[in-house]
Short mmCIF file of C-alpha atoms and ligand atoms in Angstrom, two decimals:
data_model
loop_
_atom_site.label_atom_id
_atom_site.label_comp_id
_atom_site.label_asym_id
_atom_site.label_seq_id
_atom_site.Cartn_x
_atom_site.Cartn_y
_atom_site.Cartn_z
CA UNK A 1156 95.85 98.33 80.53
CA UNK A 1157 97.90 95.77 78.70
CA UNK A 1158 97.71 92.88 81.12
CA UNK A 1159 95.90 90.11 79.40
CA UNK A 1160 96.21 86.88 81.24
CA UNK A 1161 93.65 84.24 80.41
CA UNK A 1162 94.92 81.76 82.98
CA UNK A 1163 96.60 81.83 86.38
CA UNK A 1164 100.29 81.61 85.58
CA UNK A 1165 102.87 79.85 87.74
CA UNK A 1166 106.64 80.00 87.82
CA UNK A 1167 109.71 80.41 90.02
CA UNK A 1168 111.77 83.37 91.19
CA UNK A 1169 115.24 82.58 89.94
CA UNK A 1170 116.59 79.13 89.08
CA UNK A 1171 116.05 75.91 91.02
CA UNK A 1172 119.04 73.96 92.37
CA UNK A 1173 117.99 71.07 90.13
CA UNK A 1174 118.42 73.26 87.03
CA UNK A 1175 122.13 73.55 87.81
CA UNK A 1176 122.39 69.94 89.00
CA UNK A 1177 121.17 68.89 85.57
CA UNK A 1178 124.14 70.72 84.06
CA UNK A 1179 122.48 73.93 82.90
CA UNK A 1180 124.38 77.15 83.43
CA UNK A 1181 122.52 79.95 81.70
CA UNK A 1182 119.09 81.44 82.41
CA UNK A 1183 118.61 81.49 78.63
CA UNK A 1184 117.77 77.79 79.04
CA UNK A 1185 115.16 78.46 81.72
CA UNK A 1186 112.08 79.21 79.58
CA UNK A 1187 112.16 75.84 77.81
CA UNK A 1188 113.06 74.06 81.06
CA UNK A 1189 110.04 75.66 82.74
CA UNK A 1190 107.78 74.92 79.79
CA UNK A 1191 108.76 71.24 80.03
CA UNK A 1192 107.63 71.32 83.67
CA UNK A 1193 104.25 72.75 82.67
CA UNK A 1194 105.05 76.22 84.01
CA UNK A 1195 104.13 79.53 82.39
CA UNK A 1196 105.99 82.31 84.25
CA UNK A 1197 109.54 83.21 85.28
CA UNK A 1198 110.76 85.99 87.51
CA UNK A 1199 114.29 87.00 86.64
CA UNK A 1200 115.95 88.22 89.83
CA UNK A 1201 118.24 91.23 89.86
CA UNK A 1202 117.94 91.34 93.63
CA UNK A 1203 121.69 91.76 94.22
CA UNK A 1204 122.14 94.29 91.45
CA UNK A 1205 121.39 94.59 87.75
CA UNK A 1206 124.29 92.73 86.14
CA UNK A 1207 122.75 91.16 83.07
CA UNK A 1208 123.87 92.33 79.62
CA UNK A 1209 121.57 93.28 76.77
CA UNK A 1210 122.36 90.21 74.62
CA UNK A 1211 121.56 87.71 77.38
CA UNK A 1212 118.42 89.61 78.35
CA UNK A 1213 117.19 89.63 74.75
CA UNK A 1214 118.00 85.92 74.38
CA UNK A 1215 115.97 85.08 77.51
CA UNK A 1216 113.11 87.17 76.12
CA UNK A 1217 113.20 85.36 72.80
CA UNK A 1218 113.08 81.95 74.50
CA UNK A 1219 110.29 83.09 76.80
CA UNK A 1220 108.12 84.14 73.86
CA UNK A 1221 108.86 80.86 72.10
CA UNK A 1222 107.81 78.79 75.13
CA UNK A 1223 104.93 81.00 76.34
CA UNK A 1224 106.56 82.08 79.59
CA UNK A 1225 105.45 85.44 81.08
CA UNK A 1226 108.52 87.27 82.35
CA UNK A 1227 108.91 89.61 85.28
CA UNK A 1228 112.02 91.23 86.73
CA UNK A 1229 112.71 91.57 90.44
CA UNK A 1230 114.56 94.87 90.99
CA UNK A 1231 117.49 95.14 93.46
CA UNK A 1232 116.90 94.92 97.22
CA UNK A 1233 118.83 98.18 97.59
CA UNK A 1234 115.90 100.27 96.40
CA UNK A 1235 114.65 102.55 99.17
CA UNK A 1236 111.95 105.05 98.29
CA UNK A 1237 112.09 106.46 101.80
CA UNK A 1238 115.78 107.44 101.59
CA UNK A 1239 116.44 111.14 102.22
CA UNK A 1240 120.12 111.23 101.38
CA UNK A 1241 120.71 112.59 97.87
CA UNK A 1242 123.16 109.85 96.84
CA UNK A 1243 120.88 107.08 98.11
CA UNK A 1244 117.97 108.54 96.18
CA UNK A 1245 120.06 108.70 93.03
CA UNK A 1246 121.03 105.04 93.52
CA UNK A 1247 117.42 104.00 94.05
CA UNK A 1248 116.43 105.75 90.84
CA UNK A 1249 119.28 104.10 88.96
CA UNK A 1250 118.34 100.60 90.21
CA UNK A 1251 114.77 101.24 89.14
CA UNK A 1252 115.69 102.52 85.66
CA UNK A 1253 118.24 99.71 85.14
CA UNK A 1254 115.58 97.13 86.03
CA UNK A 1255 113.11 98.73 83.62
CA UNK A 1256 115.72 98.62 80.85
CA UNK A 1257 116.33 94.89 81.48
CA UNK A 1258 112.56 94.35 81.37
CA UNK A 1259 112.41 96.14 78.02
CA UNK A 1260 115.22 93.99 76.58
CA UNK A 1261 113.50 90.82 77.79
CA UNK A 1262 109.98 91.86 76.92
CA UNK A 1263 109.11 91.42 80.62
CA UNK A 1264 105.89 93.21 81.53
CA UNK A 1265 106.35 93.52 85.29
CA UNK A 1266 109.09 94.98 87.49
CA UNK A 1267 108.73 94.03 91.15
CA UNK A 1268 110.39 96.16 93.82
CA UNK A 1269 110.57 96.50 97.61
CA UNK A 1270 109.35 99.97 98.67
CA UNK A 1271 111.87 100.71 101.41
CA UNK A 1272 112.61 100.98 105.09
CA UNK A 1273 110.48 102.71 107.74
CA UNK A 1274 112.63 101.90 110.77
CA UNK A 1275 113.45 105.46 111.72
CA UNK A 1276 110.07 107.18 111.37
CA UNK A 1277 106.36 106.55 111.66
CA UNK A 1278 104.80 104.62 108.81
CA UNK A 1279 102.61 107.47 107.54
CA UNK A 1280 105.57 109.83 107.15
CA UNK A 1281 107.56 107.07 105.44
CA UNK A 1282 104.70 106.32 103.06
CA UNK A 1283 104.29 109.99 102.12
CA UNK A 1284 107.99 110.26 101.32
CA UNK A 1285 107.87 107.03 99.30
CA UNK A 1286 104.82 108.15 97.33
CA UNK A 1287 106.44 111.49 96.46
CA UNK A 1288 109.58 109.77 95.24
CA UNK A 1289 107.64 107.12 93.34
CA UNK A 1290 105.78 109.91 91.54
CA UNK A 1291 109.11 111.28 90.37
CA UNK A 1292 110.26 107.83 89.23
CA UNK A 1293 107.01 107.19 87.36
CA UNK A 1294 107.54 110.47 85.50
CA UNK A 1295 111.02 109.44 84.51
CA UNK A 1296 109.84 105.94 83.58
CA UNK A 1297 107.05 107.22 81.34
CA UNK A 1298 108.39 105.72 78.11
CA UNK A 1299 108.70 102.27 79.73
CA UNK A 1300 105.19 102.52 81.16
CA UNK A 1301 103.84 103.50 77.74
CA UNK A 1302 105.47 100.37 76.33
CA UNK A 1303 103.34 98.36 78.73
CA UNK A 1304 105.79 97.67 81.56
CA UNK A 1305 104.15 97.71 85.00
CA UNK A 1306 105.87 98.69 88.23
CA UNK A 1307 104.76 96.30 90.98
CA UNK A 1308 105.43 97.39 94.59
CA UNK A 1309 105.59 94.39 96.91
CA UNK A 1310 104.05 93.75 100.33
CA UNK A 1311 106.89 93.16 102.80
CA UNK A 1312 107.50 90.70 105.61
CA UNK A 1313 109.37 92.70 108.23
CA UNK A 1314 107.79 95.15 110.61
CA UNK A 1315 110.47 97.80 109.91
CA UNK A 1316 109.88 97.68 106.15
CA UNK A 1317 107.33 99.79 104.31
CA UNK A 1318 104.80 97.59 102.53
CA UNK A 1319 101.66 96.48 104.35
CA UNK A 1320 98.78 95.58 102.04
CA UNK A 1321 97.21 99.03 102.51
CA UNK A 1322 100.51 100.83 101.97
CA UNK A 1323 101.15 98.99 98.72
CA UNK A 1324 97.61 99.61 97.48
CA UNK A 1325 97.95 103.31 98.25
CA UNK A 1326 101.15 103.41 96.19
CA UNK A 1327 99.32 101.72 93.33
CA UNK A 1328 96.76 104.54 93.31
CA UNK A 1329 99.49 106.87 92.02
CA UNK A 1330 99.22 105.59 88.46
CA UNK A 1331 96.84 103.19 86.75
CA UNK A 1332 99.69 101.07 85.42
CA UNK A 1333 100.93 100.04 88.87
CA UNK A 1334 100.14 96.47 89.92
CA UNK A 1335 100.38 95.26 93.53
CA UNK A 1336 102.66 92.33 94.32
CA UNK A 1337 100.87 90.45 97.08
CA UNK A 1338 103.46 88.28 98.81
CA UNK A 1339 101.31 86.13 101.07
CA UNK A 1340 104.31 84.63 102.89
CA UNK A 1341 105.37 88.19 103.70
CA UNK A 1342 101.88 89.32 104.69
CA UNK A 1343 101.60 86.30 107.01
CA UNK A 1344 105.05 87.01 108.50
CA UNK A 1345 104.40 90.74 109.00
CA UNK A 1346 101.10 89.81 110.69
CA UNK A 1347 102.86 87.03 112.66
CA UNK A 1348 100.60 84.29 111.44
CA UNK A 1349 97.65 86.40 110.28
CA UNK A 1350 96.71 84.13 107.36
CA UNK A 1351 94.96 81.01 108.61
CA UNK A 1352 91.86 80.59 106.48
CA UNK A 1353 90.15 81.21 103.21
CA UNK A 1354 88.49 84.20 104.89
CA UNK A 1355 91.89 85.75 105.65
CA UNK A 1356 92.91 85.51 101.98
CA UNK A 1357 89.53 86.80 100.90
CA UNK A 1358 89.86 89.88 103.13
CA UNK A 1359 93.22 90.79 101.58
CA UNK A 1360 91.99 90.31 98.03
CA UNK A 1361 88.73 92.15 98.66
CA UNK A 1362 90.74 95.05 100.03
CA UNK A 1363 92.68 95.18 96.74
CA UNK A 1364 89.44 95.05 94.76
CA UNK A 1365 87.94 97.80 96.92
CA UNK A 1366 90.90 100.16 96.48
CA UNK A 1367 91.92 99.41 92.88
CA UNK A 1368 88.68 98.19 91.38
CA UNK A 1369 87.80 94.67 90.30
CA UNK A 1370 89.44 94.76 86.87
CA UNK A 1371 92.76 95.98 88.10
CA UNK A 1372 92.91 93.72 91.13
CA UNK A 1373 92.15 90.69 88.97
CA UNK A 1374 95.60 90.44 87.41
CA UNK A 1375 97.69 91.08 90.50
CA UNK A 1376 101.24 89.82 90.89
CA UNK A 1377 101.75 87.21 93.59
CA UNK A 1378 104.69 85.77 95.50
CA UNK A 1379 104.11 82.59 97.42
CA UNK A 1380 106.31 80.60 99.77
CA UNK A 1381 106.32 79.35 103.34
CA UNK A 1382 108.14 81.88 105.49
CA UNK A 1383 109.37 81.58 109.07
CA UNK A 1384 108.85 84.65 111.23
CA UNK A 1385 109.69 86.02 114.65
CA UNK A 1386 108.48 89.15 116.46
CA UNK A 1387 110.11 91.41 113.87
CA UNK A 1388 108.42 89.52 111.05
CA UNK A 1389 110.10 87.57 108.22
CA UNK A 1390 113.06 85.36 109.12
CA UNK A 1391 113.56 82.76 106.43
CA UNK A 1392 112.03 81.24 103.28
CA UNK A 1393 111.27 77.50 103.37
CA UNK A 1394 109.89 75.03 100.84
CA UNK A 1395 106.37 73.65 100.38
CA UNK A 1396 107.41 70.48 102.21
CA UNK A 1397 108.29 72.44 105.36
CA UNK A 1398 104.74 72.37 106.62
CA UNK A 1399 105.56 73.78 110.06
CA UNK A 1400 105.65 77.21 108.37
CA UNK A 1401 102.66 78.95 106.80
CA UNK A 1402 100.76 80.06 104.96
CA UNK A 1403 98.83 77.29 103.17
CA UNK A 1404 98.16 77.59 99.45
CA UNK A 1405 94.93 75.53 99.23
CA UNK A 1406 92.56 78.19 100.64
CA UNK A 1407 94.18 80.84 98.40
CA UNK A 1408 93.67 78.61 95.36
CA UNK A 1409 89.98 78.27 96.30
CA UNK A 1410 89.59 82.05 96.50
CA UNK A 1411 91.36 82.61 93.17
CA UNK A 1412 89.26 80.01 91.38
CA UNK A 1413 85.93 81.03 92.86
CA UNK A 1414 86.51 84.73 92.10
CA UNK A 1415 87.97 83.96 88.64
CA UNK A 1416 91.18 85.89 89.39
CA UNK A 1417 94.17 85.58 87.04
CA UNK A 1418 97.33 86.49 88.91
CA UNK A 1419 100.88 85.57 88.01
CA UNK A 1420 102.06 83.44 90.93
CA UNK A 1421 105.79 83.32 91.55
CA UNK A 1422 107.09 80.74 93.99
CA UNK A 1423 110.04 81.79 96.14
CA UNK A 1424 110.78 78.50 97.90
CA UNK A 1425 114.42 78.01 98.78
CA UNK A 1426 116.13 75.79 96.17
CA UNK A 1427 112.98 74.08 94.86
CA UNK A 1428 111.09 77.11 93.58
CA UNK A 1429 110.24 75.63 90.16
CA UNK A 1430 109.23 72.24 91.59
CA UNK A 1431 107.07 73.98 94.18
CA UNK A 1432 105.54 76.28 91.55
CA UNK A 1433 104.51 73.12 89.66
CA UNK A 1434 103.00 71.78 92.88
CA UNK A 1435 101.04 75.04 93.40
CA UNK A 1436 99.76 74.76 89.85
CA UNK A 1437 98.63 71.20 90.52
CA UNK A 1438 96.67 72.35 93.57
CA UNK A 1439 95.04 75.17 91.57
CA UNK A 1440 94.16 72.76 88.74
CA UNK A 1441 92.44 70.46 91.26
CA UNK A 1442 90.43 73.41 92.59
CA UNK A 1443 89.42 74.43 89.05
CA UNK A 1444 88.25 70.88 88.47
CA UNK A 1445 86.17 70.90 91.68
CA UNK A 1446 84.77 74.32 90.84
CA UNK A 1447 83.71 73.25 87.36
CA UNK A 1448 82.09 70.17 88.85
CA UNK A 1449 80.10 72.46 91.16
CA UNK A 1450 81.74 71.05 94.28
CA UNK A 1451 83.72 74.11 95.34
ZN1 LIG B 1167 110.65 90.54 96.79
#
């Protein structure tokens, strides 16, 4: 495995409103901008399609290496591993391969993707279809995987989407290079408020350690934001200041520090994702301080 992360890394998904308000236009400027905020990760989002050219992608990669920013790529939302239709499957494969190519240009080591929809069938059948298709994609992606790029299936927030914690972990068993993306806002929304305590976080993380082993679970990918939910699950992303929506980061930070886990934590707050990522880092730093002082 080529994931060596000596610290918990923090960064945003996409670019904050303030980045543009300050007059910046290109994501090539993001790595230095993030570095100046004390951040160490950046998720480049291709969620509405892979539209970035090779030159820009390589330029972002160069800046990221210069400013010690770990890059990941979020693949398009249109990926659906459960699709049966031949054309839809071909499109899913293309989105996946295009995202991997962008990751290669950038030197990004992780490609995050949403597994797919399970609205028209039972979850087990959907998962079996998804796993079969993912196997095929992994075969085709072999050269990217050998270069050290990790596919990272994400836990989802809506009840009709494939991607509970157990479903994602089972997908990760397909190949040792797969890394789970634990999106705690999503997990909390899917479970309609299931994350309330340190224990709740611990149960999720212990499940990952149980299924994937301690070493592999240690460097998981993480999305964090406050997410509003209704009966169907996820409704809307909010910011850290919108405290009426969960989950809370503090108990997660305590679990990460006490178990010495080193995830990459990507904040998906609406508009203030970089500022909120910096706030998450501050909370984690406080917990590290308490832990080292023997208080935590
Ligand atoms: Zn996502």
